[in-house]
Amino acid sequence: MIKTADVVIIGGGISGVAIAYNLLKKGVKNVVVLEKDYLASGATGRCGAGIRQQWGTEMNCRLTKYSCEFFENAKEELQYDGDIEFKQGGYLILSSTQKEHEQFKKNVALQNSLGINSKLLTLDEAKEIVPFLNTEGLISATFHQKDGHLNPFHATQAYADAAKRLGAQIYTFTEVTDILVEGGKIRGVRTNKGDISTNIVVNAAGGYSQLIGNMVGVALPVFSERHQILVTETVAPILDPMVMSFSLNLYCQQVPHGGFVMGRGDEGEPRDLRITSGWHFLEEMTKTITRVLPPLKDVRFLRQWAGLYNMTQDRQPIYGPIDEVEGFYLAIGYSGHGFMLAPATGLIIAESILGEAASLPATELHLNRFKSGNLILEPSVV
Amino acid sequence: MEDNTIVCRCSDLTLQDVRDLINKGYTSFDELKRISRIGMGPCQGRTCMQIVLRELSIATGKPISELSPGIFRPPVKPIKLGEIARHALEGGEVNHD
Ligand SMILES: Cc1cc2nc3c(=O)[nH]c(=O)nc-3n(C[C@H](O)[C@H](O)[C@H](O)COP(=O)(O)OP(=O)(O)OC[C@H]3O[C@@H](n4cnc5c(N)ncnc54)[C@H](O)[C@@H]3O)c2cc1C
């Protein structure tokens, strides 16, 4: 294994490989990614990989718009020989309470002002997009055609292959066991395969980010929470958009391959890094989905699994350096939307490390917001 | 020579497809599964797993007993979503068809 590096990135999920790619593209030479298992073995390979620009804060609209446009051109930019399966069938977001409906009006106005062509729909209009939608109990919907979902394994592989072509060293099955700090500065990392000396470490360890924080002696204000998800057998295409609802607590998409992927968040999920599957999720999920999308009653459920959301108090990520340790950068705490932020994450962290002017509005996402109390008030987050 | 024997009937992969992926550097069943959908179909890998593990064993030089077959995920047999929902709402036995 390599002995020294300019930057060591901990975590081979979509964040880690996106950061590596952006650093190399900007000319940093010696970039190392360390992954304890295989690429996308964490939340990335377990997620819905949905991407939407329909957010309720200007910051999130702009970050996800950037990401979405990146993915539209990813095949050329990353020169991937596979298919990242980006299906832009839109996100159809359902409201079922008056409060939510009022919020959606504000969201759409904001989104439209930022060049995101979302629309507020009546239920009849929503049924033009999903004819079998059961509108009972619903009030309205919003829709944006350019939203959609990708194949998370291939998206990660695409970034990783491009980064490797530019010279990145990606070590899988290599676990960081400690970080060496001297006089408040990063000096290197210790792994199960040897030490690497470096002045810069990026914590992109997803659900394990707090353990990486402990290695430099900093208690990060994050915790991890299990989120479950399931996939059905492959059937003929009937559902174009991702259907989601905050108030009904569901998302459901039909991937290009034909299976339906769906999930929800349960109250009281374990916070101890467990990713086993539970029966309660399955019952609640099937009850809701067969009511909202009735034809799914006859589709067979194939497999269930779970992954970790890395959570912060305001459900927004933490980006950038920290005051306590020089050379230690964070790209963590995404709650349920770190996949769609990845292209933005890559650029934000690369610019931050290189001290370049920020192209994207992410300064508010610094760790210090938890000290100053300037939390981000995003009304439309899972 | 191309070996067009179908290894995974659910996701339609040949032995050659599997060998090509192994040559790309994937060294575990889990990785192959995620990148190619092998073993993700209705049979959950019951048909292909042994063949894939044998190929991995040849490529990596590790005995099959040291290779992880991945995690068996619920359910054992595909069930209609409507059946599970009915069971959740009304109780009683889950009908497997
Ligand atoms: C069920 C579910 C559904 C989701 N749906 C969506 C969605 O639709 N859209 C969306 O945008 N987001 C979604 N998310 C969230 C999304 O998956 C994550 O925010 C995103 O994948 C985070 O990527 P990451 O690279 O930061 O972390 P991860 O993918 O978790 O990667 C971190 C990696 O670090 C490695 N690691 C940890 N510790 C060490 C160590 N000590 N040494 C070496 N390596 C280490 C881990 O093995 C892991 O591979 C979902 C998440 C879940 C669980």
XYZ file of C-alpha atoms and ligand atoms in Angstrom:
532
model
C 0.000 0.000 0.000
C 1.010 3.586 -0.657
C 2.937 5.284 2.213
C 2.102 8.962 1.772
C -0.766 10.889 0.254
C -1.829 14.490 -0.281
C -5.393 13.669 0.710
C -6.855 10.541 2.313
C -10.616 10.098 1.982
C -12.262 7.690 4.414
C -15.256 5.999 2.816
C -15.889 4.507 -0.607
C -19.522 5.557 -0.956
C -20.804 8.068 -3.477
C -19.452 10.981 -1.380
C -15.911 9.621 -1.121
C -15.523 8.842 -4.802
C -17.128 12.141 -5.860
C -14.700 14.081 -3.650
C -11.746 12.108 -5.020
C -12.806 12.755 -8.601
C -13.185 16.488 -8.025
C -9.789 16.796 -6.312
C -8.025 14.984 -9.146
C -9.849 17.009 -11.757
C -8.508 20.111 -10.050
C -4.997 18.757 -10.285
C -4.351 17.264 -6.851
C -2.081 14.310 -7.572
C -1.890 11.908 -4.729
C -5.463 11.124 -3.642
C -6.315 7.949 -1.721
C -9.767 6.514 -0.957
C -9.996 3.926 1.815
C -13.045 1.674 2.056
C -13.377 -0.961 4.750
C -15.597 -3.171 2.604
C -16.299 -2.782 -1.124
C -17.414 0.346 -2.988
C -21.014 1.396 -2.253
C -21.283 -1.175 0.539
C -22.659 1.468 2.931
C -25.771 3.627 2.572
C -24.998 4.356 -1.073
C -25.588 0.813 -2.274
C -28.652 0.483 -0.069
C -30.443 3.694 -0.968
C -33.297 4.717 -3.231
C -30.857 6.862 -5.244
C -33.627 9.335 -5.931
C -32.749 12.875 -6.939
C -35.116 15.798 -6.722
C -34.830 19.549 -7.108
C -38.117 20.170 -5.336
C -36.857 21.580 -2.059
C -38.045 24.318 0.271
C -34.822 26.297 0.731
C -32.856 28.131 -1.931
C -29.684 26.352 -0.853
C -31.061 22.863 -1.366
C -32.706 23.783 -4.662
C -29.412 25.101 -5.974
C -27.289 22.213 -4.714
C -29.604 19.561 -6.120
C -30.045 21.419 -9.412
C -26.294 21.328 -9.792
C -26.219 17.607 -8.966
C -29.047 16.767 -11.315
C -27.410 18.587 -14.211
C -24.168 16.788 -13.439
C -25.863 13.397 -13.605
C -27.521 14.343 -16.904
C -24.045 14.678 -18.395
C -22.269 12.116 -16.233
C -21.806 9.540 -18.943
C -19.712 11.967 -21.015
C -18.027 13.725 -18.124
C -17.025 10.503 -16.356
C -16.666 8.470 -19.571
C -18.292 5.459 -17.984
C -18.530 2.294 -20.034
C -21.608 1.093 -18.122
C -24.991 2.724 -17.618
C -25.818 4.822 -14.553
C -29.532 4.292 -15.409
C -30.625 7.859 -14.773
C -34.389 7.807 -15.296
C -35.853 11.328 -15.331
C -39.466 10.347 -14.902
C -39.961 13.164 -12.422
C -40.917 13.226 -8.747
C -44.609 13.385 -7.988
C -44.884 14.657 -4.426
C -48.291 14.221 -2.790
C -49.795 16.448 -0.119
C -52.387 15.130 2.301
C -52.710 17.992 4.770
C -53.670 21.622 4.255
C -50.431 22.771 5.838
C -48.424 20.673 3.432
C -50.424 22.013 0.506
C -49.666 25.602 1.583
C -45.987 24.739 1.896
C -45.997 23.218 -1.598
C -47.299 26.497 -3.045
C -44.369 28.337 -1.477
C -41.905 25.658 -2.574
C -43.029 25.793 -6.196
C -42.778 29.604 -6.270
C -39.245 29.392 -4.863
C -38.229 26.600 -7.223
C -39.609 28.442 -10.257
C -37.676 31.578 -9.267
C -34.475 29.479 -9.374
C -35.122 28.023 -12.823
C -36.644 24.752 -11.597
C -39.805 24.191 -13.610
C -41.892 22.378 -11.039
C -45.679 22.675 -11.023
C -48.414 22.548 -8.447
C -50.973 20.005 -9.656
C -54.591 19.282 -8.906
C -55.364 15.653 -8.193
C -56.834 15.243 -11.684
C -53.592 16.512 -13.156
C -51.648 14.125 -10.929
C -53.755 11.280 -12.300
C -52.692 12.210 -15.813
C -49.165 11.288 -14.727
C -50.097 8.225 -12.639
C -53.571 7.108 -13.813
C -53.982 4.497 -11.072
C -53.145 6.897 -8.223
C -55.752 6.595 -5.476
C -56.388 10.242 -4.610
C -58.554 9.551 -1.571
C -57.305 11.642 1.327
C -54.919 13.645 -0.867
C -55.078 17.384 -1.502
C -52.624 18.230 -4.249
C -49.275 17.296 -5.722
C -46.189 18.904 -7.140
C -44.264 17.566 -10.094
C -40.912 18.235 -11.712
C -40.031 16.230 -14.778
C -36.243 16.455 -14.427
C -36.178 14.732 -11.059
C -35.648 10.987 -11.051
C -33.433 8.191 -9.848
C -30.231 6.360 -10.726
C -28.503 3.062 -10.164
C -26.333 3.784 -7.121
C -23.763 1.021 -7.745
C -23.082 2.172 -11.273
C -23.051 5.852 -10.316
C -20.403 5.082 -7.671
C -18.438 2.890 -10.046
C -18.564 5.615 -12.708
C -16.998 8.157 -10.351
C -14.486 5.600 -9.057
C -13.377 4.561 -12.550
C -12.977 8.198 -13.607
C -11.011 9.007 -10.450
C -8.742 6.005 -11.007
C -8.111 7.045 -14.597
C -6.908 10.406 -13.248
C -4.625 8.621 -10.801
C -6.635 7.996 -7.616
C -5.644 5.054 -5.458
C -8.761 3.300 -4.218
C -8.183 0.605 -1.612
C -11.194 -1.559 -0.812
C -11.305 -3.981 2.141
C -9.040 -1.501 3.927
C -10.292 -0.180 7.239
C -9.104 2.972 8.970
C -8.528 2.049 12.601
C -7.022 5.317 13.841
C -6.055 8.809 12.782
C -2.731 10.284 13.815
C -2.926 13.841 15.130
C 0.033 15.864 16.384
C -0.200 19.356 17.844
C -3.755 19.739 16.550
C -2.774 18.752 13.004
C -3.519 15.664 10.958
C -0.399 13.573 10.403
C -1.695 10.323 8.979
C -4.074 7.401 9.152
C -3.632 3.888 10.468
C -5.330 1.048 8.604
C -5.501 -2.709 8.929
C -3.068 -2.789 6.013
C -0.535 -0.222 7.242
C -0.081 3.500 7.853
C -0.338 6.355 5.376
C 1.077 9.750 6.234
C -0.953 12.732 5.116
C -1.878 16.242 6.225
C -5.458 16.054 5.023
C -8.157 13.545 5.909
C -11.742 13.692 4.684
C -14.371 11.977 6.791
C -16.866 10.577 4.256
C -17.693 7.517 6.324
C -21.487 7.815 6.154
C -23.194 6.051 9.048
C -19.833 5.534 10.748
C -18.750 9.192 10.635
C -19.049 9.638 14.402
C -16.542 6.807 14.932
C -14.100 8.583 12.634
C -14.679 11.777 14.647
C -13.751 9.905 17.804
C -10.427 8.990 16.199
C -9.415 12.677 16.199
C -10.994 13.237 19.605
C -13.977 15.242 18.412
C -17.557 14.323 19.321
C -19.467 15.081 16.133
C -23.137 16.065 16.530
C -24.434 13.182 14.427
C -26.007 9.798 14.990
C -27.055 6.967 12.702
C -30.507 5.560 12.244
C -31.665 2.454 10.417
C -33.884 2.948 7.365
C -35.535 0.052 5.598
C -36.396 -0.456 1.969
C -37.714 -3.228 -0.281
C -37.820 -4.261 -3.927
C -40.416 -6.231 -5.860
C -40.206 -8.587 -8.771
C -39.727 -7.134 -12.256
C -42.919 -6.176 -14.060
C -43.755 -4.230 -17.238
C -43.230 -0.459 -16.858
C -46.319 1.268 -15.431
C -44.879 3.972 -13.157
C -42.795 6.808 -14.586
C -42.166 9.165 -11.666
C -40.893 8.626 -8.174
C -44.005 8.990 -6.037
C -43.339 10.408 -2.595
C -45.144 11.999 0.288
C -43.785 13.503 3.481
C -47.076 13.274 5.344
C -47.905 9.743 4.161
C -44.310 8.719 4.839
C -43.498 6.902 1.607
C -41.490 6.886 -1.577
C -41.837 4.457 -4.434
C -40.178 4.211 -7.826
C -40.103 1.679 -10.637
C -36.484 1.260 -11.682
C -35.666 0.842 -15.403
C -35.084 -2.858 -14.789
C -38.765 -3.202 -13.815
C -38.764 -3.718 -10.038
C -40.447 -1.315 -7.635
C -38.178 0.081 -4.942
C -39.958 1.629 -1.971
C -39.320 2.793 1.555
C -40.560 4.761 4.537
C -39.131 5.945 7.822
C -40.283 4.288 11.005
C -40.426 5.890 14.419
C -38.090 4.371 16.956
C -35.672 2.755 14.551
C -32.459 1.522 16.203
C -29.543 3.965 16.393
C -26.850 1.417 17.064
C -25.543 0.773 13.521
C -27.841 -2.255 13.155
C -29.041 -2.904 9.604
C -31.201 -5.975 10.037
C -34.675 -6.175 8.477
C -37.893 -5.869 10.464
C -41.449 -7.096 10.027
C -43.124 -3.855 11.187
C -41.653 -1.909 8.273
C -42.961 -4.450 5.799
C -46.494 -4.313 7.172
C -46.679 -0.529 7.297
C -45.085 -0.161 3.889
C -47.413 -2.587 2.136
C -50.504 -1.117 3.820
C -49.714 2.381 2.569
C -48.444 1.542 -0.867
C -51.318 -0.768 -1.816
C -53.729 1.990 -0.800
C -51.986 4.790 -2.705
C -50.945 2.728 -5.747
C -53.499 -0.143 -5.826
C -52.073 -2.154 -8.776
C -49.058 -2.903 -6.594
C -51.222 -5.343 -4.622
C -50.530 -7.974 -7.233
C -46.805 -7.399 -7.458
C -44.611 -9.780 -5.492
C -42.196 -8.522 -2.893
C -38.747 -9.949 -3.488
C -36.250 -8.607 -1.020
C -35.958 -6.297 1.962
C -32.862 -4.665 3.402
C -31.749 -1.609 5.359
C -29.079 1.059 5.523
C -28.019 3.896 7.788
C -29.047 7.530 7.613
C -26.355 9.641 9.240
C -28.453 12.280 11.002
C -27.906 15.818 12.237
C -30.249 17.965 14.271
C -31.510 19.878 11.209
C -31.287 16.909 8.835
C -28.763 18.746 6.686
C -25.169 17.681 6.008
C -22.023 18.994 7.614
C -19.395 20.160 5.134
C -15.879 21.495 5.445
C -12.982 21.861 7.898
C -13.329 21.941 11.677
C -11.742 24.363 14.145
C -10.405 21.663 16.490
C -8.103 19.748 14.129
C -6.259 21.225 11.174
C -6.557 19.197 7.992
C -9.709 17.307 8.995
C -12.697 17.789 6.678
C -16.280 16.593 7.012
C -18.709 15.378 4.358
C -21.279 13.711 6.600
C -24.748 13.842 8.141
C -26.918 13.707 5.022
C -30.030 12.243 6.561
C -31.913 10.776 3.565
C -30.471 12.829 0.726
C -26.717 12.317 0.484
C -26.921 10.482 -2.769
C -28.529 13.341 -4.648
C -26.074 15.817 -3.159
C -22.967 13.853 -4.178
C -21.914 15.865 -7.253
C -22.290 19.033 -5.159
C -20.468 17.400 -2.237
C -17.533 16.526 -4.464
C -17.148 20.085 -5.695
C -17.768 21.753 -2.322
C -15.183 19.668 -0.475
C -12.574 19.895 -3.242
C -12.892 23.703 -3.314
C -12.809 23.855 0.461
C -9.596 21.802 0.666
C -7.929 23.855 -2.054
C -9.067 27.151 -0.536
C -10.881 28.122 -3.728
C -13.884 30.428 -3.910
C -17.078 28.459 -3.392
C -19.147 27.902 -6.539
C -22.105 26.574 -4.581
C -23.952 28.063 -1.579
C -22.869 25.710 1.192
C -21.073 27.834 3.783
C -24.131 27.573 6.060
C -23.497 23.827 6.288
C -20.361 24.235 8.403
C -20.094 22.378 11.729
C -20.119 25.677 13.591
C -23.818 26.148 12.917
C -24.510 23.797 15.810
C -22.449 25.984 18.123
C -23.988 29.257 16.959
C -27.498 27.826 16.750
C -27.948 28.831 13.104
C -29.707 25.648 12.092
C -31.116 25.282 8.615
C -34.879 25.349 8.376
C -35.672 23.072 5.462
C -39.406 22.344 5.470
C -39.319 19.569 2.877
C -36.810 17.038 4.137
C -37.208 13.381 5.073
C -13.766 -18.911 -26.180
C -17.088 -17.346 -25.099
C -19.059 -19.458 -22.713
C -22.684 -18.601 -23.255
C -24.054 -20.979 -20.650
C -26.737 -19.115 -18.701
C -25.667 -18.908 -15.066
C -28.384 -16.622 -13.727
C -31.772 -17.264 -15.263
C -33.476 -14.479 -13.321
C -31.173 -11.706 -14.443
C -29.991 -13.321 -17.668
C -26.228 -13.568 -17.186
C -23.904 -16.002 -18.905
C -20.784 -17.620 -17.554
C -18.841 -15.285 -19.815
C -20.549 -12.251 -18.251
C -19.516 -13.494 -14.819
C -15.931 -14.117 -15.906
C -15.718 -10.663 -17.509
C -16.847 -9.033 -14.267
C -14.367 -11.030 -12.215
C -11.646 -9.932 -14.636
C -12.650 -6.335 -13.961
C -11.553 -6.876 -10.373
C -14.682 -7.781 -8.391
C -13.714 -10.402 -5.839
C -16.882 -11.138 -3.857
C -20.381 -12.405 -4.534
C -21.870 -9.250 -3.002
C -20.020 -6.996 -5.418
C -21.005 -9.075 -8.445
C -24.593 -9.088 -7.256
C -24.757 -5.346 -6.884
C -23.131 -4.463 -10.163
C -24.879 -7.077 -12.347
C -28.054 -8.074 -10.432
C -26.891 -11.680 -10.390
C -28.724 -13.425 -7.563
C -31.202 -10.556 -7.184
C -34.056 -12.270 -9.029
C -36.947 -14.332 -7.671
C -34.718 -17.341 -6.899
C -32.427 -15.158 -4.717
C -29.291 -16.811 -6.030
C -30.235 -20.392 -5.379
C -29.307 -21.375 -8.941
C -26.320 -19.177 -9.681
C -24.577 -18.839 -6.347
C -22.579 -22.066 -6.403
C -21.396 -21.448 -9.963
C -20.373 -17.891 -9.172
C -18.546 -18.951 -6.012
C -16.688 -21.617 -8.005
C -15.601 -18.992 -10.560
C -14.529 -16.621 -7.776
C -12.611 -19.436 -6.131
C -10.725 -20.173 -9.340
C -9.958 -16.481 -9.907
C -8.889 -15.635 -6.365
C -7.310 -18.928 -5.413
C -9.371 -18.990 -2.216
C -11.348 -22.121 -1.320
C -15.136 -21.752 -1.635
C -15.482 -22.190 2.126
C -13.640 -18.880 2.605
C -15.842 -16.934 0.181
C -18.926 -15.175 1.509
C -22.163 -16.068 -0.260
C -23.584 -12.711 0.792
C -26.599 -12.202 2.982
C -29.845 -14.093 2.479
C -32.524 -11.465 2.654
C -36.165 -11.925 3.520
C -38.541 -13.227 2.222
C -37.634 -16.793 1.327
C -40.355 -16.910 -1.312
C -41.808 -13.924 -3.196
C -45.168 -12.786 -1.716
C -47.711 -10.371 -3.196
C -47.675 -6.962 -1.487
C -51.463 -7.131 -1.263
C -51.204 -10.370 0.722
C -48.878 -8.857 3.284
C -51.069 -5.766 3.573
C -54.188 -7.921 3.995
C -52.433 -9.956 6.662
C -51.335 -6.765 8.425
C -54.854 -5.334 8.359
C -56.883 -8.461 9.078
C -54.469 -10.918 10.619
C -54.475 -14.602 9.705
C -52.176 -16.663 7.517
C -50.130 -15.185 4.697
C -51.045 -16.935 1.480
C -47.899 -17.572 -0.521
C -49.566 -17.218 -3.866
C -32.953 3.087 2.740
C -32.286 4.351 2.299
C -32.821 5.087 1.242
C -32.216 6.259 0.816
N -32.731 6.934 -0.258
C -32.083 8.023 -0.741
C -32.542 8.690 -1.919
O -33.530 8.300 -2.544
N -31.841 9.772 -2.356
C -30.743 10.237 -1.703
O -30.168 11.219 -2.130
N -30.282 9.619 -0.597
C -30.925 8.534 -0.101
N -30.462 7.921 1.035
C -29.307 8.496 1.727
C -28.029 8.115 1.009
O -27.972 6.717 0.860
C -26.797 8.572 1.774
O -26.952 9.889 2.245
C -25.559 8.529 0.881
O -25.482 7.286 0.209
C -24.334 8.777 1.707
O -23.191 8.451 0.942
P -21.791 8.449 1.629
O -20.792 8.091 0.582
O -21.609 9.712 2.360
O -21.901 7.306 2.746
P -21.859 5.699 2.576
O -22.413 5.270 1.292
O -22.443 5.131 3.810
O -20.323 5.421 2.509
C -19.488 5.463 3.639
C -18.483 4.353 3.494
O -17.495 4.489 4.482
C -17.025 3.200 4.800
N -16.359 3.268 6.093
C -16.920 3.508 7.302
N -15.989 3.467 8.275
C -14.812 3.182 7.666
C -13.480 3.003 8.135
N -13.171 3.081 9.441
N -12.516 2.725 7.225
C -12.810 2.631 5.907
N -14.050 2.789 5.408
C -15.043 3.070 6.279
C -18.300 2.370 4.808
O -18.017 1.000 4.618
C -19.084 2.970 3.664
O -18.958 2.255 2.450
C -31.057 6.737 1.478
C -30.503 5.992 2.520
C -31.094 4.802 2.932
C -30.480 4.028 4.045
